[in-house]
Amino acid sequence: MKTSKKMTNLQIAELLRDVAAAYQLKDANKYKFQVIAYQRAADSVEHATSELQDLWEEKKLDDVPGLGKSLQEHLDEIFRTGKSKHFEELTKDIPKMVFELMKIPGIGVKTSMKLVKELKIKNLDELKRAISESKVAKLEGFGVDSQERISKALKEYEKKAPARMLLPYASQIASKILEWLKEDKNIEIMNTLGSLRRQVSTIGDIDFAVASKDPNYSLTHFTKYPKATRILEKGDRTASILLAGNIRVDLMAGKKESYGSLLQHFTGGKNHNVALREYALKKGLSLSDYGIYTKPGDKKSLKEISTEEEFYKFLNMDWIPPELRENSGEIEASLEHKLPKLVELQDIKGDFHIHSDFDIETSHDLGSSSMVDLVKKAIDLNYEYIAFSEHNPSKNKHNENEIIDLLKKKKDTIDKLNYSIVKDMKIRGFKVFNSLEIDILPDGKLPVPPEGMNTLDFALVSIHSSFGQPREDMTNRVLEALDNPKVKIFAHPTARKLNERNGVDLDWKKIFAKCKEKDIWLEINADPARLDLPDILVHEAVKKGIKLVIDTDTHYIDSMDNMKWGVSVARRGWCEKSDIINTRSLKDLEVMI
DNA sequence: GCCGTTTTCGGCCCGACTGTTTTCAGTCG
C-alpha cells in the first residue's frame, strides 16, 4: 500500500533528529550512542541522492549508510502506515515547541526543554515576553548573559535564516577579509577553510585559518574587521564575527609548526574528519587540530604536523584534494593510492553553451554579446572551440517553416563566421559549432522540426517549464527528448536554481542508462546560481562512466569567466580530465560530433 | 542503534567557547 503523501528526505531527517533529541531528554548518558546513530542517520538521509521512499519501494534502504536493521524497520512502518509507534512513544511527552525552539542556533535540547517546561512557552512570542520580563535569567543555571544570548539568537532567527551564499559571492567576501588579515604582520600563512575551501556550491559560514607568531593578537585584529557588525566569540584559538546580512565569519589561529593539522581539521567536511579519526584510532592514533597523538590519551605523545601532505602521509595516505573530503570514498581511495587526478580549469578547451545576440526570435532570453566578441573572448581563454546555443525560436510565434528559415539563417551566419576567423582574423585551429538549446516540452517533444534540426552540428536539450511533473512523467519526458538523434547534451539537467527552486524529480538510474546507451553528455552548468548537475550526481555519473561537459550558459560575455565554478563542481564529483568532453582538443572532438 | 583493513562484540572523533560554575554543562562545528 502506498501512503497518499510522500515524505521527503528533509522531513525524514528532521524526524530522526527529533527522535535523537527525545533520546537525549530521556537519558543523555544511557542513550548516548542512539543519539549519535540517529543524528548520523539524519545526516545521511539528508545527503542521499535518491528519495528514501523510492529506495524503500525498491527495497534498497541498505544503500543508505547509517540505516541499520532497527531504523529500517521503523521507516518501513512509516512508509506503510504514515507513522512509527516507537518514534511516537519516544516523543509523546515532549511538547512540539521543544523541537521548534531547537531550531534557534545556540538553543539545544536541554535549554529548549527547560524553557518550554518551566516557563510554559508555547510560541516564540511567549518566549519574547518571558525575556522582556526577565524570567529566563531567573531560571536555575541561567543568568542575565544567557538571557541576552538567547534574545539575540531569537532576533536573528526571526529575520529568517539567511539563504546560503552562492560560491562566488562568498569567495568575494573571503578575499576582502584575507586582505584585512594581511595587514597583521604576525600572520605567516592563511587559508580559507570549510565549505569554501571544499568549493561547495553554497556556503553557510566563511572560515579562515592562520599561522601566526602571535595568535591572540591576530584574533583581536580579526575582530576589528571594519565591516563586522558584531563579535560573536573571541578566545585564544578562535574568534567569530558577524557581517551585515547575518554572515558569520570564523577565524582559527595557531602556530606554524602545527598548521597542517589545523588546516586539515577545519577544512572538514565533518563526515570526512569523523571517518578519518575513527580510522586513525584503529591504528592507535588520535587526530586533532593540534597534531597527532601517537598514544591516545597521552598528551605528551603529540606529534605536531606543519603541512597537510605530512598529515595524510602520517596515516599512509595520499593528500586528498579538499573538494573530495566528504567521506564518499576518498579515504579508501587515498589508502589504496587510487585518488582521481581531478580536472583543472586549464584543461578546458571550449564551451558548448553560449547565447549570442544573434536574433532567432527565441523562446527565452537572448544573449547580449555579439558572436564576434564572444569568439575573441574564447580565443583569449585559449579555447579551441565554442558552440552558440541560443534558445530555440519561440513555438507560439512561428510556424515550422519560419523556424526552419531562422535556423538556416543562423547556420549561414556561423559558416561565414568560421570562414572569417581563418581569412580575416588569421586564426587557425578554432571552430564555432552551430548548436541550439532546445526546450523539452512537457510531453517530451522538441519544438524544432527535423529540417531545422538538420541545420545543427548538435543540440542541447533542457527543461524550462512544468517543473512539477511527477517523477515518472518527468523521466519519460526527458528520455524521449534524449532519443532525438541530433541531441548530444542534456543541459542543466535538474533545472534547479539555488535558493530559488529545487531540482526536478527524475529517475536518475534511467537517465544515466540512456546517456550511456546513446552517448549523451550531461552538462555541468557553471552558472553560479545553477551549478547543475549537482556534485553528488556528477559523482554517480562518473562512476557509471558517463561523459560530461562543463558549460557557462553565457548570456553576457563576462559570464564566460564562470567556467571555474563549473570546474569546482566537476572536481567535487570526482571528474578527471578524461570524463569531461570539452577538455578534448578540436581535432579529437570533430571526430565525435 | 550502527558497523567491521586487528572486532558479528565492543567499540563509537575531538576540542573550543560561553556562562554559570568553583569543576562542569550545553552547544557548536
mmCIF file with all atom_site columns, C-alpha atoms in Angstrom, chain A residues 239-395:
data_model
loop_
_atom_site.group_PDB
_atom_site.id
_atom_site.type_symbol
_atom_site.label_atom_id
_atom_site.label_alt_id
_atom_site.label_comp_id
_atom_site.label_asym_id
_atom_site.label_entity_id
_atom_site.label_seq_id
_atom_site.pdbx_PDB_ins_code
_atom_site.Cartn_x
_atom_site.Cartn_y
_atom_site.Cartn_z
_atom_site.occupancy
_atom_site.B_iso_or_equiv
_atom_site.pdbx_formal_charge
_atom_site.auth_seq_id
_atom_site.auth_comp_id
_atom_site.auth_asym_id
_atom_site.auth_atom_id
_atom_site.pdbx_PDB_model_num
ATOM 1   C CA . ALA A 1 239 ? 37.102 34.120 17.040  1.00 0.00 ? 239 ALA A CA 1
ATOM 2   C CA . SER A 1 240 ? 33.813 34.727 15.233  1.00 0.00 ? 240 SER A CA 1
ATOM 3   C CA . ILE A 1 241 ? 32.338 37.879 13.856  1.00 0.00 ? 241 ILE A CA 1
ATOM 4   C CA . LEU A 1 242 ? 29.080 38.710 12.156  1.00 0.00 ? 242 LEU A CA 1
ATOM 5   C CA . LEU A 1 243 ? 28.832 40.748 8.945   1.00 0.00 ? 243 LEU A CA 1
ATOM 6   C CA . ALA A 1 244 ? 25.796 42.523 7.569   1.00 0.00 ? 244 ALA A CA 1
ATOM 7   C CA . GLY A 1 245 ? 23.218 40.013 6.389   1.00 0.00 ? 245 GLY A CA 1
ATOM 8   C CA . ASN A 1 246 ? 23.947 37.619 9.268   1.00 0.00 ? 246 ASN A CA 1
ATOM 9   C CA . ILE A 1 247 ? 27.072 36.280 7.622   1.00 0.00 ? 247 ILE A CA 1
ATOM 10  C CA . ARG A 1 248 ? 29.169 34.503 10.185  1.00 0.00 ? 248 ARG A CA 1
ATOM 11  C CA . VAL A 1 249 ? 32.940 34.515 9.760   1.00 0.00 ? 249 VAL A CA 1
ATOM 12  C CA . ASP A 1 250 ? 35.255 32.364 11.879  1.00 0.00 ? 250 ASP A CA 1
ATOM 13  C CA . LEU A 1 251 ? 38.998 32.520 12.290  1.00 0.00 ? 251 LEU A CA 1
ATOM 14  C CA . MET A 1 252 ? 41.154 29.730 13.732  1.00 0.00 ? 252 MET A CA 1
ATOM 15  C CA . ALA A 1 253 ? 44.656 30.759 14.723  1.00 0.00 ? 253 ALA A CA 1
ATOM 16  C CA . GLY A 1 254 ? 47.603 28.554 15.543  1.00 0.00 ? 254 GLY A CA 1
ATOM 17  C CA . LYS A 1 255 ? 51.323 28.333 15.133  1.00 0.00 ? 255 LYS A CA 1
ATOM 18  C CA . LYS A 1 256 ? 53.229 27.393 12.034  1.00 0.00 ? 256 LYS A CA 1
ATOM 19  C CA . GLU A 1 257 ? 54.570 24.127 13.458  1.00 0.00 ? 257 GLU A CA 1
ATOM 20  C CA . SER A 1 258 ? 51.097 22.602 13.743  1.00 0.00 ? 258 SER A CA 1
ATOM 21  C CA . TYR A 1 259 ? 49.407 24.429 10.896  1.00 0.00 ? 259 TYR A CA 1
ATOM 22  C CA . GLY A 1 260 ? 48.915 21.260 8.834   1.00 0.00 ? 260 GLY A CA 1
ATOM 23  C CA . SER A 1 261 ? 46.679 19.757 11.495  1.00 0.00 ? 261 SER A CA 1
ATOM 24  C CA . LEU A 1 262 ? 44.774 22.987 11.951  1.00 0.00 ? 262 LEU A CA 1
ATOM 25  C CA . LEU A 1 263 ? 44.163 23.350 8.242   1.00 0.00 ? 263 LEU A CA 1
ATOM 26  C CA . GLN A 1 264 ? 43.114 19.725 7.870   1.00 0.00 ? 264 GLN A CA 1
ATOM 27  C CA . HIS A 1 265 ? 40.823 19.792 10.872  1.00 0.00 ? 265 HIS A CA 1
ATOM 28  C CA . PHE A 1 266 ? 38.861 22.869 9.892   1.00 0.00 ? 266 PHE A CA 1
ATOM 29  C CA . THR A 1 267 ? 38.663 22.100 6.210   1.00 0.00 ? 267 THR A CA 1
ATOM 30  C CA . GLY A 1 268 ? 36.482 19.146 7.075   1.00 0.00 ? 268 GLY A CA 1
ATOM 31  C CA . GLY A 1 269 ? 33.964 18.109 5.950   1.00 0.00 ? 269 GLY A CA 1
ATOM 32  C CA . LYS A 1 270 ? 32.672 16.832 9.178   1.00 0.00 ? 270 LYS A CA 1
ATOM 33  C CA . ASN A 1 271 ? 31.979 13.327 7.898   1.00 0.00 ? 271 ASN A CA 1
ATOM 34  C CA . HIS A 1 272 ? 35.428 13.113 6.369   1.00 0.00 ? 272 HIS A CA 1
ATOM 35  C CA . ASN A 1 273 ? 37.040 14.040 9.663   1.00 0.00 ? 273 ASN A CA 1
ATOM 36  C CA . VAL A 1 274 ? 34.909 11.694 11.724  1.00 0.00 ? 274 VAL A CA 1
ATOM 37  C CA . ALA A 1 275 ? 35.690 8.790  9.424   1.00 0.00 ? 275 ALA A CA 1
ATOM 38  C CA . LEU A 1 276 ? 39.364 9.706  9.332   1.00 0.00 ? 276 LEU A CA 1
ATOM 39  C CA . ARG A 1 277 ? 39.639 9.899  13.109  1.00 0.00 ? 277 ARG A CA 1
ATOM 40  C CA . GLU A 1 278 ? 37.832 6.594  13.542  1.00 0.00 ? 278 GLU A CA 1
ATOM 41  C CA . TYR A 1 279 ? 40.249 5.016  11.106  1.00 0.00 ? 279 TYR A CA 1
ATOM 42  C CA . ALA A 1 280 ? 43.217 6.566  12.915  1.00 0.00 ? 280 ALA A CA 1
ATOM 43  C CA . LEU A 1 281 ? 42.001 5.277  16.279  1.00 0.00 ? 281 LEU A CA 1
ATOM 44  C CA . LYS A 1 282 ? 42.057 1.755  14.938  1.00 0.00 ? 282 LYS A CA 1
ATOM 45  C CA . LYS A 1 283 ? 45.665 2.338  14.013  1.00 0.00 ? 283 LYS A CA 1
ATOM 46  C CA . GLY A 1 284 ? 46.335 3.558  17.558  1.00 0.00 ? 284 GLY A CA 1
ATOM 47  C CA . LEU A 1 285 ? 46.497 7.237  16.636  1.00 0.00 ? 285 LEU A CA 1
ATOM 48  C CA . SER A 1 286 ? 44.369 10.129 17.785  1.00 0.00 ? 286 SER A CA 1
ATOM 49  C CA . LEU A 1 287 ? 43.918 13.063 15.427  1.00 0.00 ? 287 LEU A CA 1
ATOM 50  C CA . SER A 1 288 ? 43.171 16.607 16.439  1.00 0.00 ? 288 SER A CA 1
ATOM 51  C CA . ASP A 1 289 ? 43.724 20.122 15.200  1.00 0.00 ? 289 ASP A CA 1
ATOM 52  C CA . TYR A 1 290 ? 46.898 20.268 17.313  1.00 0.00 ? 290 TYR A CA 1
ATOM 53  C CA . GLY A 1 291 ? 48.543 17.289 15.705  1.00 0.00 ? 291 GLY A CA 1
ATOM 54  C CA . ILE A 1 292 ? 48.576 13.523 16.013  1.00 0.00 ? 292 ILE A CA 1
ATOM 55  C CA . TYR A 1 293 ? 48.770 11.732 19.354  1.00 0.00 ? 293 TYR A CA 1
ATOM 56  C CA . THR A 1 294 ? 50.714 8.535  18.828  1.00 0.00 ? 294 THR A CA 1
ATOM 57  C CA . LYS A 1 295 ? 49.420 7.300  22.209  1.00 0.00 ? 295 LYS A CA 1
ATOM 58  C CA . PRO A 1 296 ? 45.794 8.348  22.565  1.00 0.00 ? 296 PRO A CA 1
ATOM 59  C CA . GLY A 1 297 ? 45.200 9.841  25.994  1.00 0.00 ? 297 GLY A CA 1
ATOM 60  C CA . ASP A 1 298 ? 48.854 10.741 26.476  1.00 0.00 ? 298 ASP A CA 1
ATOM 61  C CA . LYS A 1 299 ? 49.194 14.458 25.804  1.00 0.00 ? 299 LYS A CA 1
ATOM 62  C CA . LYS A 1 300 ? 52.971 14.108 25.668  1.00 0.00 ? 300 LYS A CA 1
ATOM 63  C CA . SER A 1 301 ? 52.809 11.876 22.626  1.00 0.00 ? 301 SER A CA 1
ATOM 64  C CA . LEU A 1 302 ? 51.693 14.761 20.424  1.00 0.00 ? 302 LEU A CA 1
ATOM 65  C CA . LYS A 1 303 ? 53.408 14.999 17.082  1.00 0.00 ? 303 LYS A CA 1
ATOM 66  C CA . GLU A 1 304 ? 52.964 18.401 15.525  1.00 0.00 ? 304 GLU A CA 1
ATOM 67  C CA . ILE A 1 305 ? 52.276 18.463 11.797  1.00 0.00 ? 305 ILE A CA 1
ATOM 68  C CA . SER A 1 306 ? 53.099 21.525 9.745   1.00 0.00 ? 306 SER A CA 1
ATOM 69  C CA . THR A 1 307 ? 51.576 20.604 6.374   1.00 0.00 ? 307 THR A CA 1
ATOM 70  C CA . GLU A 1 308 ? 48.521 18.689 5.231   1.00 0.00 ? 308 GLU A CA 1
ATOM 71  C CA . GLU A 1 309 ? 50.635 16.481 2.972   1.00 0.00 ? 309 GLU A CA 1
ATOM 72  C CA . GLU A 1 310 ? 52.590 15.378 6.032   1.00 0.00 ? 310 GLU A CA 1
ATOM 73  C CA . PHE A 1 311 ? 49.355 14.876 7.959   1.00 0.00 ? 311 PHE A CA 1
ATOM 74  C CA . TYR A 1 312 ? 47.904 12.434 5.455   1.00 0.00 ? 312 TYR A CA 1
ATOM 75  C CA . LYS A 1 313 ? 51.261 10.800 4.889   1.00 0.00 ? 313 LYS A CA 1
ATOM 76  C CA . PHE A 1 314 ? 51.483 10.008 8.591   1.00 0.00 ? 314 PHE A CA 1
ATOM 77  C CA . LEU A 1 315 ? 48.380 7.860  8.053   1.00 0.00 ? 315 LEU A CA 1
ATOM 78  C CA . ASN A 1 316 ? 49.913 6.222  4.961   1.00 0.00 ? 316 ASN A CA 1
ATOM 79  C CA . MET A 1 317 ? 47.545 8.203  2.813   1.00 0.00 ? 317 MET A CA 1
ATOM 80  C CA . ASP A 1 318 ? 47.921 10.397 -0.235  1.00 0.00 ? 318 ASP A CA 1
ATOM 81  C CA . TRP A 1 319 ? 46.978 14.039 0.188   1.00 0.00 ? 319 TRP A CA 1
ATOM 82  C CA . ILE A 1 320 ? 43.278 14.391 -0.563  1.00 0.00 ? 320 ILE A CA 1
ATOM 83  C CA . PRO A 1 321 ? 42.073 17.434 -2.530  1.00 0.00 ? 321 PRO A CA 1
ATOM 84  C CA . PRO A 1 322 ? 39.687 19.420 -0.299  1.00 0.00 ? 322 PRO A CA 1
ATOM 85  C CA . GLU A 1 323 ? 36.862 19.067 -2.841  1.00 0.00 ? 323 GLU A CA 1
ATOM 86  C CA . LEU A 1 324 ? 36.776 15.312 -2.201  1.00 0.00 ? 324 LEU A CA 1
ATOM 87  C CA . ARG A 1 325 ? 36.668 15.426 1.579   1.00 0.00 ? 325 ARG A CA 1
ATOM 88  C CA . GLU A 1 326 ? 33.085 14.377 2.143   1.00 0.00 ? 326 GLU A CA 1
ATOM 89  C CA . ASN A 1 327 ? 33.552 10.733 3.179   1.00 0.00 ? 327 ASN A CA 1
ATOM 90  C CA . SER A 1 328 ? 32.293 9.484  -0.132  1.00 0.00 ? 328 SER A CA 1
ATOM 91  C CA . GLY A 1 329 ? 35.072 7.014  -0.808  1.00 0.00 ? 329 GLY A CA 1
ATOM 92  C CA . GLU A 1 330 ? 38.086 9.327  -0.772  1.00 0.00 ? 330 GLU A CA 1
ATOM 93  C CA . ILE A 1 331 ? 39.612 7.821  2.382   1.00 0.00 ? 331 ILE A CA 1
ATOM 94  C CA . GLU A 1 332 ? 39.614 4.313  0.926   1.00 0.00 ? 332 GLU A CA 1
ATOM 95  C CA . ALA A 1 333 ? 40.889 5.599  -2.424  1.00 0.00 ? 333 ALA A CA 1
ATOM 96  C CA . SER A 1 334 ? 43.653 7.521  -0.719  1.00 0.00 ? 334 SER A CA 1
ATOM 97  C CA . LEU A 1 335 ? 44.793 4.478  1.259   1.00 0.00 ? 335 LEU A CA 1
ATOM 98  C CA . GLU A 1 336 ? 44.944 2.491  -1.958  1.00 0.00 ? 336 GLU A CA 1
ATOM 99  C CA . HIS A 1 337 ? 46.700 5.363  -3.729  1.00 0.00 ? 337 HIS A CA 1
ATOM 100 C CA . LYS A 1 338 ? 43.873 5.447  -6.226  1.00 0.00 ? 338 LYS A CA 1
ATOM 101 C CA . LEU A 1 339 ? 42.606 9.011  -5.871  1.00 0.00 ? 339 LEU A CA 1
ATOM 102 C CA . PRO A 1 340 ? 41.477 10.557 -9.145  1.00 0.00 ? 340 PRO A CA 1
ATOM 103 C CA . LYS A 1 341 ? 43.626 13.174 -10.817 1.00 0.00 ? 341 LYS A CA 1
ATOM 104 C CA . LEU A 1 342 ? 40.985 15.881 -10.842 1.00 0.00 ? 342 LEU A CA 1
ATOM 105 C CA . VAL A 1 343 ? 40.208 18.024 -13.856 1.00 0.00 ? 343 VAL A CA 1
ATOM 106 C CA . GLU A 1 344 ? 41.543 21.586 -13.752 1.00 0.00 ? 344 GLU A CA 1
ATOM 107 C CA . LEU A 1 345 ? 40.439 24.859 -15.252 1.00 0.00 ? 345 LEU A CA 1
ATOM 108 C CA . GLN A 1 346 ? 43.443 24.868 -17.597 1.00 0.00 ? 346 GLN A CA 1
ATOM 109 C CA . ASP A 1 347 ? 42.249 21.588 -19.096 1.00 0.00 ? 347 ASP A CA 1
ATOM 110 C CA . ILE A 1 348 ? 39.147 23.230 -20.558 1.00 0.00 ? 348 ILE A CA 1
ATOM 111 C CA . LYS A 1 349 ? 39.361 23.827 -24.299 1.00 0.00 ? 349 LYS A CA 1
ATOM 112 C CA . GLY A 1 350 ? 35.898 25.039 -25.187 1.00 0.00 ? 350 GLY A CA 1
ATOM 113 C CA . ASP A 1 351 ? 32.371 25.929 -24.121 1.00 0.00 ? 351 ASP A CA 1
ATOM 114 C CA . PHE A 1 352 ? 29.264 24.424 -25.702 1.00 0.00 ? 352 PHE A CA 1
ATOM 115 C CA . HIS A 1 353 ? 26.607 26.608 -24.165 1.00 0.00 ? 353 HIS A CA 1
ATOM 116 C CA . ILE A 1 354 ? 26.845 30.260 -25.162 1.00 0.00 ? 354 ILE A CA 1
ATOM 117 C CA . HIS A 1 355 ? 23.943 32.535 -26.073 1.00 0.00 ? 355 HIS A CA 1
ATOM 118 C CA . SER A 1 356 ? 24.887 35.227 -28.575 1.00 0.00 ? 356 SER A CA 1
ATOM 119 C CA . ASP A 1 357 ? 22.768 38.239 -29.506 1.00 0.00 ? 357 ASP A CA 1
ATOM 120 C CA . PHE A 1 358 ? 22.040 36.767 -32.930 1.00 0.00 ? 358 PHE A CA 1
ATOM 121 C CA . ASP A 1 359 ? 18.296 37.109 -33.013 1.00 0.00 ? 359 ASP A CA 1
ATOM 122 C CA . ILE A 1 360 ? 16.432 33.955 -33.913 1.00 0.00 ? 360 ILE A CA 1
ATOM 123 C CA . GLU A 1 361 ? 13.346 35.169 -32.009 1.00 0.00 ? 361 GLU A CA 1
ATOM 124 C CA . THR A 1 362 ? 13.917 32.792 -29.159 1.00 0.00 ? 362 THR A CA 1
ATOM 125 C CA . SER A 1 363 ? 11.532 31.291 -26.656 1.00 0.00 ? 363 SER A CA 1
ATOM 126 C CA . HIS A 1 364 ? 13.569 32.621 -23.725 1.00 0.00 ? 364 HIS A CA 1
ATOM 127 C CA . ASP A 1 365 ? 16.125 35.335 -23.120 1.00 0.00 ? 365 ASP A CA 1
ATOM 128 C CA . LEU A 1 366 ? 18.538 36.166 -25.903 1.00 0.00 ? 366 LEU A CA 1
ATOM 129 C CA . GLY A 1 367 ? 22.231 36.748 -25.230 1.00 0.00 ? 367 GLY A CA 1
ATOM 130 C CA . SER A 1 368 ? 23.522 40.310 -25.194 1.00 0.00 ? 368 SER A CA 1
ATOM 131 C CA . SER A 1 369 ? 27.003 39.936 -26.694 1.00 0.00 ? 369 SER A CA 1
ATOM 132 C CA . SER A 1 370 ? 27.911 39.584 -30.346 1.00 0.00 ? 370 SER A CA 1
ATOM 133 C CA . MET A 1 371 ? 29.218 36.398 -31.888 1.00 0.00 ? 371 MET A CA 1
ATOM 134 C CA . VAL A 1 372 ? 32.475 38.092 -32.872 1.00 0.00 ? 372 VAL A CA 1
ATOM 135 C CA . ASP A 1 373 ? 33.123 39.423 -29.359 1.00 0.00 ? 373 ASP A CA 1
ATOM 136 C CA . LEU A 1 374 ? 32.378 36.025 -27.882 1.00 0.00 ? 374 LEU A CA 1
ATOM 137 C CA . VAL A 1 375 ? 34.780 34.342 -30.301 1.00 0.00 ? 375 VAL A CA 1
ATOM 138 C CA . LYS A 1 376 ? 37.516 36.815 -29.385 1.00 0.00 ? 376 LYS A CA 1
ATOM 139 C CA . LYS A 1 377 ? 36.934 36.166 -25.719 1.00 0.00 ? 377 LYS A CA 1
ATOM 140 C CA . ALA A 1 378 ? 37.117 32.406 -26.337 1.00 0.00 ? 378 ALA A CA 1
ATOM 141 C CA . ILE A 1 379 ? 40.440 32.842 -28.107 1.00 0.00 ? 379 ILE A CA 1
ATOM 142 C CA . ASP A 1 380 ? 41.710 34.918 -25.149 1.00 0.00 ? 380 ASP A CA 1
ATOM 143 C CA . LEU A 1 381 ? 40.769 31.995 -22.922 1.00 0.00 ? 381 LEU A CA 1
ATOM 144 C CA . ASN A 1 382 ? 42.894 29.699 -25.127 1.00 0.00 ? 382 ASN A CA 1
ATOM 145 C CA . TYR A 1 383 ? 39.839 27.768 -26.234 1.00 0.00 ? 383 TYR A CA 1
ATOM 146 C CA . GLU A 1 384 ? 39.832 25.812 -29.475 1.00 0.00 ? 384 GLU A CA 1
ATOM 147 C CA . TYR A 1 385 ? 36.086 25.885 -29.994 1.00 0.00 ? 385 TYR A CA 1
ATOM 148 C CA . ILE A 1 386 ? 32.776 27.209 -28.764 1.00 0.00 ? 386 ILE A CA 1
ATOM 149 C CA . ALA A 1 387 ? 29.191 26.451 -29.651 1.00 0.00 ? 387 ALA A CA 1
ATOM 150 C CA . PHE A 1 388 ? 26.464 29.045 -29.974 1.00 0.00 ? 388 PHE A CA 1
ATOM 151 C CA . SER A 1 389 ? 23.459 27.506 -28.293 1.00 0.00 ? 389 SER A CA 1
ATOM 152 C CA . GLU A 1 390 ? 20.717 30.097 -28.312 1.00 0.00 ? 390 GLU A CA 1
ATOM 153 C CA . HIS A 1 391 ? 17.250 29.086 -27.215 1.00 0.00 ? 391 HIS A CA 1
ATOM 154 C CA . ASN A 1 392 ? 15.082 27.659 -29.976 1.00 0.00 ? 392 ASN A CA 1
ATOM 155 C CA . PRO A 1 393 ? 12.838 30.069 -31.903 1.00 0.00 ? 393 PRO A CA 1
ATOM 156 C CA . SER A 1 394 ? 9.616  30.505 -29.982 1.00 0.00 ? 394 SER A CA 1
ATOM 157 C CA . LYS A 1 395 ? 6.988  27.992 -30.989 1.00 0.00 ? 395 LYS A CA 1
#
